[in-house]
CSV table of N, CA and C in Angstrom, one decimal:
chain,number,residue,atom,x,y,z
A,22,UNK,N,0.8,-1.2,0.0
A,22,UNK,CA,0.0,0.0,0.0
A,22,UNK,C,0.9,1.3,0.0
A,23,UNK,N,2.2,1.1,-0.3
A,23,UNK,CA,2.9,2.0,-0.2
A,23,UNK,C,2.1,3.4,-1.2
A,24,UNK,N,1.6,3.0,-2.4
A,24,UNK,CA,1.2,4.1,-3.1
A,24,UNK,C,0.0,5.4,-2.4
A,25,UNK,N,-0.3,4.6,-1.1
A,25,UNK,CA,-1.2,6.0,-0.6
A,25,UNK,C,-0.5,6.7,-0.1
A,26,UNK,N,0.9,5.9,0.4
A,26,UNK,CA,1.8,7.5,1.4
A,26,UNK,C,2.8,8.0,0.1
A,27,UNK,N,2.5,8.0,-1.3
A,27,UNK,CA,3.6,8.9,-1.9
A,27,UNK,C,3.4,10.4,-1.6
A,28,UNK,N,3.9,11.4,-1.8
A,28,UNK,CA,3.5,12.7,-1.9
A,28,UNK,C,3.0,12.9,-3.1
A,29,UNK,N,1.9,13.6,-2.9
A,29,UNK,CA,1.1,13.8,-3.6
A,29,UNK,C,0.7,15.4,-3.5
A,30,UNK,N,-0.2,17.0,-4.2
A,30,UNK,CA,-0.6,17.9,-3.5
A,30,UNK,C,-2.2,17.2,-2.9
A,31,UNK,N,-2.4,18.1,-2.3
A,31,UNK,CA,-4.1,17.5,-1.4
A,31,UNK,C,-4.6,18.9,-2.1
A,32,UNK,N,-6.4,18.6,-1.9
A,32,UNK,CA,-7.3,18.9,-2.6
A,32,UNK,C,-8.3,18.6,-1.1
A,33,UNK,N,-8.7,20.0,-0.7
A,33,UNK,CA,-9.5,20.2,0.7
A,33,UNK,C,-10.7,21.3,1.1
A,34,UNK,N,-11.9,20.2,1.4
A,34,UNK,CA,-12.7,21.0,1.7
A,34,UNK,C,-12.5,22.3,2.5
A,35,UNK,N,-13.0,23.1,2.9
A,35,UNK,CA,-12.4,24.3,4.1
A,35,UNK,C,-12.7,24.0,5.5
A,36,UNK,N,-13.6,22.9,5.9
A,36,UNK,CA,-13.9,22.7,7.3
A,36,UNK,C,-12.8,21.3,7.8
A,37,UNK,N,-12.4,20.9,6.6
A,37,UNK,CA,-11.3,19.5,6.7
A,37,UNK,C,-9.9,20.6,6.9
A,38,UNK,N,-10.2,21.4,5.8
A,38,UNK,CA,-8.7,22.6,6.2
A,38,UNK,C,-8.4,22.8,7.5
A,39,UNK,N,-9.8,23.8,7.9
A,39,UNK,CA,-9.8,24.4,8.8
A,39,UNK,C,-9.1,23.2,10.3
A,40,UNK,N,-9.8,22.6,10.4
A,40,UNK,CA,-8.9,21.5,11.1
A,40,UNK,C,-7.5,21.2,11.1
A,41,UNK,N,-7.1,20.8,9.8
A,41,UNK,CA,-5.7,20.6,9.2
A,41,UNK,C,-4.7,21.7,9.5
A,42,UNK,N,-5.3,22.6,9.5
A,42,UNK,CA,-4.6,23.9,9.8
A,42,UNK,C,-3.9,24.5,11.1
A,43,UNK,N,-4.8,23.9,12.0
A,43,UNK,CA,-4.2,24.1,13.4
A,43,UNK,C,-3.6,22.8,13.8
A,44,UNK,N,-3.7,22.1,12.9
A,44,UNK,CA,-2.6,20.8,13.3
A,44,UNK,C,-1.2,20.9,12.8
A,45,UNK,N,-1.4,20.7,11.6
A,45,UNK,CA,-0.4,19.8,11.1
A,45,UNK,C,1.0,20.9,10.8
A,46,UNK,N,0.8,22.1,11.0
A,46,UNK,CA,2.4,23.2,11.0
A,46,UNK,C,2.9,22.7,11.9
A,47,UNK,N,2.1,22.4,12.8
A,47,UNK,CA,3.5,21.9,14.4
A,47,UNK,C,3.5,20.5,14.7
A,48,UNK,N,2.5,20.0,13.7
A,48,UNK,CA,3.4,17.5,14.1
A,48,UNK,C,3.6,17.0,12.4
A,49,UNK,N,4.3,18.2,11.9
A,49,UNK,CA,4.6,17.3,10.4
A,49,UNK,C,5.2,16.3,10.3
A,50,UNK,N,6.3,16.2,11.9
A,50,UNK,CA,6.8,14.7,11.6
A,50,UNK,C,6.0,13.2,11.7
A,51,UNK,N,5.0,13.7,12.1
A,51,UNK,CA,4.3,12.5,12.0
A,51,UNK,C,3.8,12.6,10.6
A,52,UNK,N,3.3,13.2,9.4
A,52,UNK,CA,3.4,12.6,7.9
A,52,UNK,C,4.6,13.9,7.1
A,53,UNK,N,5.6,13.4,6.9
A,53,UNK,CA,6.6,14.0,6.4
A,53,UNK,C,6.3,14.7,5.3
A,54,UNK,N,6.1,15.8,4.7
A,54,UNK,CA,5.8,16.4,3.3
A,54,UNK,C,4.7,17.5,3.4
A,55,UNK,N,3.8,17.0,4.4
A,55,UNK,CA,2.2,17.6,4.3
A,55,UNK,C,2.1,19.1,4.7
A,56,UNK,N,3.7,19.8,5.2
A,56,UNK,CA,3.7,20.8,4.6
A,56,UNK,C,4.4,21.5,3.8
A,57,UNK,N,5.4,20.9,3.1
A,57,UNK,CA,5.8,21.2,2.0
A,57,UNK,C,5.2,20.8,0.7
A,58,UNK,N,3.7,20.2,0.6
A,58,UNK,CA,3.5,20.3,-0.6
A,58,UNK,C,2.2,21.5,-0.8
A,59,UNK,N,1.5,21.5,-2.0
A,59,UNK,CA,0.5,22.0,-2.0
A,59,UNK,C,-1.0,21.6,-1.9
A,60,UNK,N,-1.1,22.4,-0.6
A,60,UNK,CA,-2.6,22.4,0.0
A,60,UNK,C,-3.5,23.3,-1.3
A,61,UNK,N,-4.3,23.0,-1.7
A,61,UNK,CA,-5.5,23.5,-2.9
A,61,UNK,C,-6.9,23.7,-1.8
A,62,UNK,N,-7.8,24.8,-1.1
A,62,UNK,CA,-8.3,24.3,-0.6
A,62,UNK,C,-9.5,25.0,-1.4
A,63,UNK,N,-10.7,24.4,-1.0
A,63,UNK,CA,-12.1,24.9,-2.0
A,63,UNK,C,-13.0,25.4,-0.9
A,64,UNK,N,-13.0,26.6,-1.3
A,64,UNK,CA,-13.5,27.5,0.2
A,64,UNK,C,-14.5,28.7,-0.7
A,65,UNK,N,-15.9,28.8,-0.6
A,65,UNK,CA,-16.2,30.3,-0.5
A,65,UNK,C,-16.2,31.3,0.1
A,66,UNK,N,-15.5,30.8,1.4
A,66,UNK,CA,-15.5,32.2,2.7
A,66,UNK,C,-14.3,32.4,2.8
A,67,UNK,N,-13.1,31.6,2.9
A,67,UNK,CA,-11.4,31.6,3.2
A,67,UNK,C,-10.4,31.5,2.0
A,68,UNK,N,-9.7,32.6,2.0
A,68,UNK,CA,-8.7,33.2,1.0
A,68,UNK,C,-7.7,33.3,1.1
A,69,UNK,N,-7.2,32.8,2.7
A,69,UNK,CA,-5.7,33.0,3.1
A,69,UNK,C,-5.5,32.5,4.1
A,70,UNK,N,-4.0,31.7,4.6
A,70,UNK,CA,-4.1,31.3,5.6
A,70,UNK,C,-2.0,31.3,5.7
A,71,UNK,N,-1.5,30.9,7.0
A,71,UNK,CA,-0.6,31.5,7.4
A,71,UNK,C,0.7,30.2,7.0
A,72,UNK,N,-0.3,28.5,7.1
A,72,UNK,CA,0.4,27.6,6.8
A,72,UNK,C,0.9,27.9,5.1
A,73,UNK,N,1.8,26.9,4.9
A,73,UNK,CA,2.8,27.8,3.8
A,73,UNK,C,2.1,26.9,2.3
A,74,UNK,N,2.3,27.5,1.5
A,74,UNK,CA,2.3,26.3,0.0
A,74,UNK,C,0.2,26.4,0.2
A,75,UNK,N,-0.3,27.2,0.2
A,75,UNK,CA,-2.3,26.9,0.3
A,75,UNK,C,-2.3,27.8,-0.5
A,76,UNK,N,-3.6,27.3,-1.8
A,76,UNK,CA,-4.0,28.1,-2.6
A,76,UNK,C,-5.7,27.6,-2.9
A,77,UNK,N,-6.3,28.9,-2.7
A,77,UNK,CA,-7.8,28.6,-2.7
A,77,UNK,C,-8.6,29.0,-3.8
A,78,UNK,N,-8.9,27.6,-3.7
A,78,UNK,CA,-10.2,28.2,-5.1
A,78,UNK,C,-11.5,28.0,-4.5
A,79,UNK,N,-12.7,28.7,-5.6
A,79,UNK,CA,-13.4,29.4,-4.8
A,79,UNK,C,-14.7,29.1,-5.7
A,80,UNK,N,-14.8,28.2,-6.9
A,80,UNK,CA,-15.5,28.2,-7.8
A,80,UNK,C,-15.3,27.1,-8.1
A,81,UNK,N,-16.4,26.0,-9.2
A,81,UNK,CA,-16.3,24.9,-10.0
A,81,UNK,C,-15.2,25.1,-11.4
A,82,UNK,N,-15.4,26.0,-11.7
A,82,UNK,CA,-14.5,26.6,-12.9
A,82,UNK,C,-12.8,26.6,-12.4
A,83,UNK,N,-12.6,26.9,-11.2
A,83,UNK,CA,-10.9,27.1,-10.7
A,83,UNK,C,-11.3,25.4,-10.2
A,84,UNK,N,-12.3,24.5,-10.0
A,84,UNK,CA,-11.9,23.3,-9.9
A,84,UNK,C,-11.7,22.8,-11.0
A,85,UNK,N,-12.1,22.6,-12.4
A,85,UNK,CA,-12.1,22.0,-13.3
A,85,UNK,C,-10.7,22.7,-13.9
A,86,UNK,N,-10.1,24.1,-13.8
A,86,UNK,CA,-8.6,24.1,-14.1
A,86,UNK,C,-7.4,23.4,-13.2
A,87,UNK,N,-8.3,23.2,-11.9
A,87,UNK,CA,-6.8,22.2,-11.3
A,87,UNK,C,-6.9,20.9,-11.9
A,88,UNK,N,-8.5,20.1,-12.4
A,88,UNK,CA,-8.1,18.8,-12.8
A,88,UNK,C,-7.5,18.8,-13.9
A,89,UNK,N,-7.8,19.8,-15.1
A,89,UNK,CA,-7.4,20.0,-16.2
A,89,UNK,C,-5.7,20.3,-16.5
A,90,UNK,N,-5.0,20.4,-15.1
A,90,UNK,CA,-3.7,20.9,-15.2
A,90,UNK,C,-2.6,20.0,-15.2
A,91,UNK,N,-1.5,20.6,-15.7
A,91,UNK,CA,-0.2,19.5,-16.0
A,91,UNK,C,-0.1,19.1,-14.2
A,92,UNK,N,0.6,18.3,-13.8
A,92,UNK,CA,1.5,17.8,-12.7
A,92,UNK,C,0.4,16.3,-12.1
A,93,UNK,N,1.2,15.8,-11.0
A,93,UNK,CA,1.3,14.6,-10.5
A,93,UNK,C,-0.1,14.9,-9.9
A,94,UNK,N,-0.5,13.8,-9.2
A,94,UNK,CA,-1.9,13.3,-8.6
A,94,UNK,C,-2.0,14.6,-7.4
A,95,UNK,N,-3.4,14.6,-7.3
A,95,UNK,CA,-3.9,15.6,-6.1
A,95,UNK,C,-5.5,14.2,-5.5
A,96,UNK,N,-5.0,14.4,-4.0
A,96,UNK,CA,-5.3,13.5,-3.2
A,96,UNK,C,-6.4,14.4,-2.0
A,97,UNK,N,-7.5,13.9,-1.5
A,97,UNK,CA,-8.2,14.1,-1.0
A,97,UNK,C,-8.6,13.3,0.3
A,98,UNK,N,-8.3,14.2,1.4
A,98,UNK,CA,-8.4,13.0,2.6
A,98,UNK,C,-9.5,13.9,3.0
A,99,UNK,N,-10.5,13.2,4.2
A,99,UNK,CA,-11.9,13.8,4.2
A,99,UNK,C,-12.6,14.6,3.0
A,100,UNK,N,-12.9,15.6,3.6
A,100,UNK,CA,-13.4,16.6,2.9
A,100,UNK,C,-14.8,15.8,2.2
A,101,UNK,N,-15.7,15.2,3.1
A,101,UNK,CA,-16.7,14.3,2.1
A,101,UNK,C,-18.0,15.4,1.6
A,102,UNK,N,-18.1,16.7,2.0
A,102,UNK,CA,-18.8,17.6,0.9
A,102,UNK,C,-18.3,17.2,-0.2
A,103,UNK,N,-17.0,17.9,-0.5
A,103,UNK,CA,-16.3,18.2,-1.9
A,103,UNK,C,-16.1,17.2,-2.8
A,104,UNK,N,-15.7,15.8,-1.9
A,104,UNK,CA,-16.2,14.3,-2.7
A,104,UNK,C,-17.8,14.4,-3.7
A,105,UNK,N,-18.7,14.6,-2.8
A,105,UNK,CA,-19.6,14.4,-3.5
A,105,UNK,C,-20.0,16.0,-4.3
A,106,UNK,N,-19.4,16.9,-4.6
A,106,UNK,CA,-19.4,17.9,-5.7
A,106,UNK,C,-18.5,17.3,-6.7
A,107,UNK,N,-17.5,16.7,-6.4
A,107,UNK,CA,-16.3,16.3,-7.7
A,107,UNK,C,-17.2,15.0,-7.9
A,108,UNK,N,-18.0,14.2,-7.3
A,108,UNK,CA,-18.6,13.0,-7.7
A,108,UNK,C,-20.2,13.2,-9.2
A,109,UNK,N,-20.3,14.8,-8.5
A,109,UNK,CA,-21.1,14.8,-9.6
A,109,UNK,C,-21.0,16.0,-10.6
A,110,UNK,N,-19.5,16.0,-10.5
A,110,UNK,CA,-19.7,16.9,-11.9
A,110,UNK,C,-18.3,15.8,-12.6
A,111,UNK,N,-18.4,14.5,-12.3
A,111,UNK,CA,-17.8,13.7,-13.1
A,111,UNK,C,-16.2,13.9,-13.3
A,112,UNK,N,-15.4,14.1,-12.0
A,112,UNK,CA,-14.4,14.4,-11.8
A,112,UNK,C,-13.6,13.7,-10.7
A,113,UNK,N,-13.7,12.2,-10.8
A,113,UNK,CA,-13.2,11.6,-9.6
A,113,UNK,C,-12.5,10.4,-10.6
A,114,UNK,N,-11.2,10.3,-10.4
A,114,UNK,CA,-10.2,9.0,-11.6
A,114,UNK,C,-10.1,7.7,-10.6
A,115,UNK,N,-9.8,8.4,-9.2
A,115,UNK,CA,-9.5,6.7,-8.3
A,115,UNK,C,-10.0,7.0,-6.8
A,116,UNK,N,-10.6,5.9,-6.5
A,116,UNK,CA,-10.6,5.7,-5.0
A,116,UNK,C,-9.7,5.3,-4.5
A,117,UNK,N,-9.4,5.5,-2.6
A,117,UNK,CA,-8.9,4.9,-2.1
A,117,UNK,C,-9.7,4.7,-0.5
A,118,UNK,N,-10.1,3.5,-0.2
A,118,UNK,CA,-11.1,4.1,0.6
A,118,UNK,C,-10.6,2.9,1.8
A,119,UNK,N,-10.6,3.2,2.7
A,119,UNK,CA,-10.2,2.7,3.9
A,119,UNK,C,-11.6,2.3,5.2
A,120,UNK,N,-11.6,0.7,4.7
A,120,UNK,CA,-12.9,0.6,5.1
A,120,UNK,C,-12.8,-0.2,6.9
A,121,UNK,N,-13.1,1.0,8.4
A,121,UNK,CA,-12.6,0.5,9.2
A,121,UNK,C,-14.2,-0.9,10.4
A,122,UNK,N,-13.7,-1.5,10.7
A,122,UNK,CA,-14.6,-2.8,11.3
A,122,UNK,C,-15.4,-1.8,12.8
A,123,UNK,N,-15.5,-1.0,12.8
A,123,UNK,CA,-16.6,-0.1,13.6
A,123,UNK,C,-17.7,0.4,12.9
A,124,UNK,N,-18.6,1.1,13.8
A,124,UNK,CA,-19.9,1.9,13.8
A,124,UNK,C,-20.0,2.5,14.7
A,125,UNK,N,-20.0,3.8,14.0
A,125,UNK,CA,-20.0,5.3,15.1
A,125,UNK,C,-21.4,6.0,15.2
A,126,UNK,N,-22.4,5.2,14.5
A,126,UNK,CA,-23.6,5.9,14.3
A,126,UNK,C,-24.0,5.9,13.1
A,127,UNK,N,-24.5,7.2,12.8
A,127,UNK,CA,-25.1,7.0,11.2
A,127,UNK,C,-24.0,7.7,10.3
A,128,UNK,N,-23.0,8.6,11.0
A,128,UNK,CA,-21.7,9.0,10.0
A,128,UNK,C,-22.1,9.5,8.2
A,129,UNK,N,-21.4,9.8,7.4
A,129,UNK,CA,-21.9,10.8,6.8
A,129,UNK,C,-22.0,9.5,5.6
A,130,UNK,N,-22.3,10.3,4.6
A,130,UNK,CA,-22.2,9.7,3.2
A,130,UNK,C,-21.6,10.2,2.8
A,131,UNK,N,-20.8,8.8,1.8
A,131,UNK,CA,-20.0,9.5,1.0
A,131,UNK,C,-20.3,9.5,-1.0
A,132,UNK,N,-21.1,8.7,-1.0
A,132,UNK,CA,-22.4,8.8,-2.5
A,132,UNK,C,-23.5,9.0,-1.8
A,133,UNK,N,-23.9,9.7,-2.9
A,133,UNK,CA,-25.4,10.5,-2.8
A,133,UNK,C,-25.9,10.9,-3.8
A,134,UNK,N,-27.3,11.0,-3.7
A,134,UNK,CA,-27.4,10.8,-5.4
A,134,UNK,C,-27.4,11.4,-6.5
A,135,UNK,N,-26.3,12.6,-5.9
A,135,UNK,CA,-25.8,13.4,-7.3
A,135,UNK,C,-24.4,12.8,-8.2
A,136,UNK,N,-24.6,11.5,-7.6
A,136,UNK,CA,-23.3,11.3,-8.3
A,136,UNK,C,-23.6,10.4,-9.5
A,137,UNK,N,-22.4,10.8,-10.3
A,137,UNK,CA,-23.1,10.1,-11.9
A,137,UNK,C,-22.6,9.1,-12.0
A,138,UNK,N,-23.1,8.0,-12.2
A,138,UNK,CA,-22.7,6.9,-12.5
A,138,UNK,C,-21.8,6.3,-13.2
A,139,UNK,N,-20.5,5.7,-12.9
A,139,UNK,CA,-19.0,5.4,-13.4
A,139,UNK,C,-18.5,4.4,-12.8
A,140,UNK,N,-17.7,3.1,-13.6
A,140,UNK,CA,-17.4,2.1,-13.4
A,140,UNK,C,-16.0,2.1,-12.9
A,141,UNK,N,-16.0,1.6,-11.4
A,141,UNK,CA,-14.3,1.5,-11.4
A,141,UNK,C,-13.8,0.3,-11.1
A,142,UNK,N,-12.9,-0.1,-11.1
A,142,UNK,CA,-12.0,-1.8,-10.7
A,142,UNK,C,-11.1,-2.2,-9.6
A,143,UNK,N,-11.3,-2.8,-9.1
A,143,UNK,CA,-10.3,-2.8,-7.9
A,143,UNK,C,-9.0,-2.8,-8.7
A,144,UNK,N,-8.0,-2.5,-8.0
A,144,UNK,CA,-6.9,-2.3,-8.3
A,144,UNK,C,-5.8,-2.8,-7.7
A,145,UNK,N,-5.8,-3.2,-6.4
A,145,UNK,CA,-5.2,-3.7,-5.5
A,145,UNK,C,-6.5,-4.0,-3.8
A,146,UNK,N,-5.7,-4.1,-3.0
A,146,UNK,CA,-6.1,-4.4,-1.6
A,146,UNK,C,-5.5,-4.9,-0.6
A,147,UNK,N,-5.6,-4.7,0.7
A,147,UNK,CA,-5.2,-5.4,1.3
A,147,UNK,C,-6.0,-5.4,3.0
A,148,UNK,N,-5.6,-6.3,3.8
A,148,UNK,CA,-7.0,-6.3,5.0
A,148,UNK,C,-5.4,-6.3,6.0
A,149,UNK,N,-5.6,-5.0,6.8
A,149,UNK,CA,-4.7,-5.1,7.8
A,149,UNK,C,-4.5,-6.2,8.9
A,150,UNK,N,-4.0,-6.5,10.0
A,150,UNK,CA,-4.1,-6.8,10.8
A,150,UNK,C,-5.3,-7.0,12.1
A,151,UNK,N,-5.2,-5.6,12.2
A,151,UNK,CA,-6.8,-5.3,12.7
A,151,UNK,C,-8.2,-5.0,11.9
A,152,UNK,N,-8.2,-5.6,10.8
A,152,UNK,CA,-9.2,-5.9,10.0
A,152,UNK,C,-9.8,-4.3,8.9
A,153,UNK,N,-8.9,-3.6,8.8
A,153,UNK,CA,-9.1,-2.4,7.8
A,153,UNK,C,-8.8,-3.1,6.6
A,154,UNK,N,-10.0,-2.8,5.8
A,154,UNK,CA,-9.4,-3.1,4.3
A,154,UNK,C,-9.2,-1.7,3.8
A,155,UNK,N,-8.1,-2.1,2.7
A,155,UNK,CA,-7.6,-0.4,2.7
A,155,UNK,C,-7.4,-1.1,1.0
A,156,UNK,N,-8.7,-0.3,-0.2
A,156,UNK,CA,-9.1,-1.0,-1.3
A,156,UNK,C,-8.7,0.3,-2.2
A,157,UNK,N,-8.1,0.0,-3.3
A,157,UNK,CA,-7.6,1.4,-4.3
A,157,UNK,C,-8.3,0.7,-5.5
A,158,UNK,N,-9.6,1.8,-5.9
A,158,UNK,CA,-10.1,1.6,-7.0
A,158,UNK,C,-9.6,2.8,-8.0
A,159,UNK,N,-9.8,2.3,-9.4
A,159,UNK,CA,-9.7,3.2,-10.9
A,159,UNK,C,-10.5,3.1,-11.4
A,160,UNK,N,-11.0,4.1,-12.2
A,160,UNK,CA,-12.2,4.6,-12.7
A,160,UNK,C,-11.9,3.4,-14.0
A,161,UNK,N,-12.6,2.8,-14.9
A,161,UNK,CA,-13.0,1.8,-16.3
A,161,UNK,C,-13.7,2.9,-16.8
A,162,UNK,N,-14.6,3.5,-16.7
A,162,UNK,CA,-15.4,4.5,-17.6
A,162,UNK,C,-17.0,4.3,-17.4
A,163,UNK,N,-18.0,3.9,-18.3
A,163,UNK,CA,-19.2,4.1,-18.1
A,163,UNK,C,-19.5,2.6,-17.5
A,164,UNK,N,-20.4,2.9,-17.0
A,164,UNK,CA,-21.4,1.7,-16.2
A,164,UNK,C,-21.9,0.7,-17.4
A,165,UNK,N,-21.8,-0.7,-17.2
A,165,UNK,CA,-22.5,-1.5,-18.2
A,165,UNK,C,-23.3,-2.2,-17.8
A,166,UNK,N,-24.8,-2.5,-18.0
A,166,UNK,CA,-25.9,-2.4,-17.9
A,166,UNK,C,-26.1,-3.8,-18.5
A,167,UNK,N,-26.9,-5.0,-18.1
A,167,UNK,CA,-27.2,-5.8,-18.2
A,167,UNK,C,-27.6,-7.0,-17.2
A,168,UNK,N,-27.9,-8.2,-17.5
A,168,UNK,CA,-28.9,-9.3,-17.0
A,168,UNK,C,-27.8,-9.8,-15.8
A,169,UNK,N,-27.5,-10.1,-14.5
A,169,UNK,CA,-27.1,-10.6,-13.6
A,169,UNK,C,-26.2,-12.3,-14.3
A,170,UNK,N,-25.4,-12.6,-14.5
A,170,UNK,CA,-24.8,-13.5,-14.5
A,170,UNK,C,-24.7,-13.7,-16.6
A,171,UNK,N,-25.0,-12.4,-17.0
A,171,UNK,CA,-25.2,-12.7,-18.6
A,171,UNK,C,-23.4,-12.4,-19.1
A,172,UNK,N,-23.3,-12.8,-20.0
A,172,UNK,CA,-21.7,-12.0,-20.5
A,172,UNK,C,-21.7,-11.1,-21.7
């Protein structure tokens, strides 16, 4: 599973920011990079902030130029609003979803039913020790439709 800790830039709601924010400037050694790379965060009310490398967009339009832009993967931890805004304006290439053996209540969703329908594949997996499956899907493209057990 090494490929979920590469560095990557993150892509953050503002209330996952806002959190992130008063953390992570003073225990970066606990994930090495997270602030040297770039934070992207999608905020209509916050424009600036003190941690180093954050740039905020503020619109669907400044999201569709960061997916549309040259450079390496941009990675999304929480932020399950903004999941389901990129879920339905058809802007999501891979999961990585970390499925843990508890129930905290009814907890949020993370599909809903603005999300457009797209086929992805597992890609790998693996079931930790203490029973987290930690499963990396890729997008295949459109949903294909047919009879239960037909080929």
């Amino acid at each position: 599973m090494q490929k979920q800790l590469e560095r990557a830039d993150l892509l953050l709601g503002r209330k996952t920011f806002d959190i992130w924010e008063n953390y992570w400037p003073t225990h970066g050694e606990i994930w090495p990079g997270v602030n040297e790379v770039t934070k992207y965060v999608f905020s209509k009310t916050k424009t600036r902030s003190d941690w180093n490398n954050c740039v905020f967009i503020n619109s669907v339009e400044g999201l569709e130029q960061l997916k549309n832009s040259e450079g390496g993967d941009i990675k999304i931890w929480g932020s399950s609003n903004l999941i389901q805004l990129l879920l339905s304006l058809d802007m999501v290439d891979e999961f990585w979803l970390n499925i843990h053996p508890i129930l905290l209540g009814k907890g949020k969703k993370l599909f809903n039913d603005g999300a457009i329908p797209t086929a992805f594949a597992l890609a790998e997996s693996t079931v930790t020790s203490t029973g987290v499956i930690m499963a990396n899907y890729k997008r295949t493209g459109k949903v294909k439709v047919g009879r239960v057990g037909a080929e």
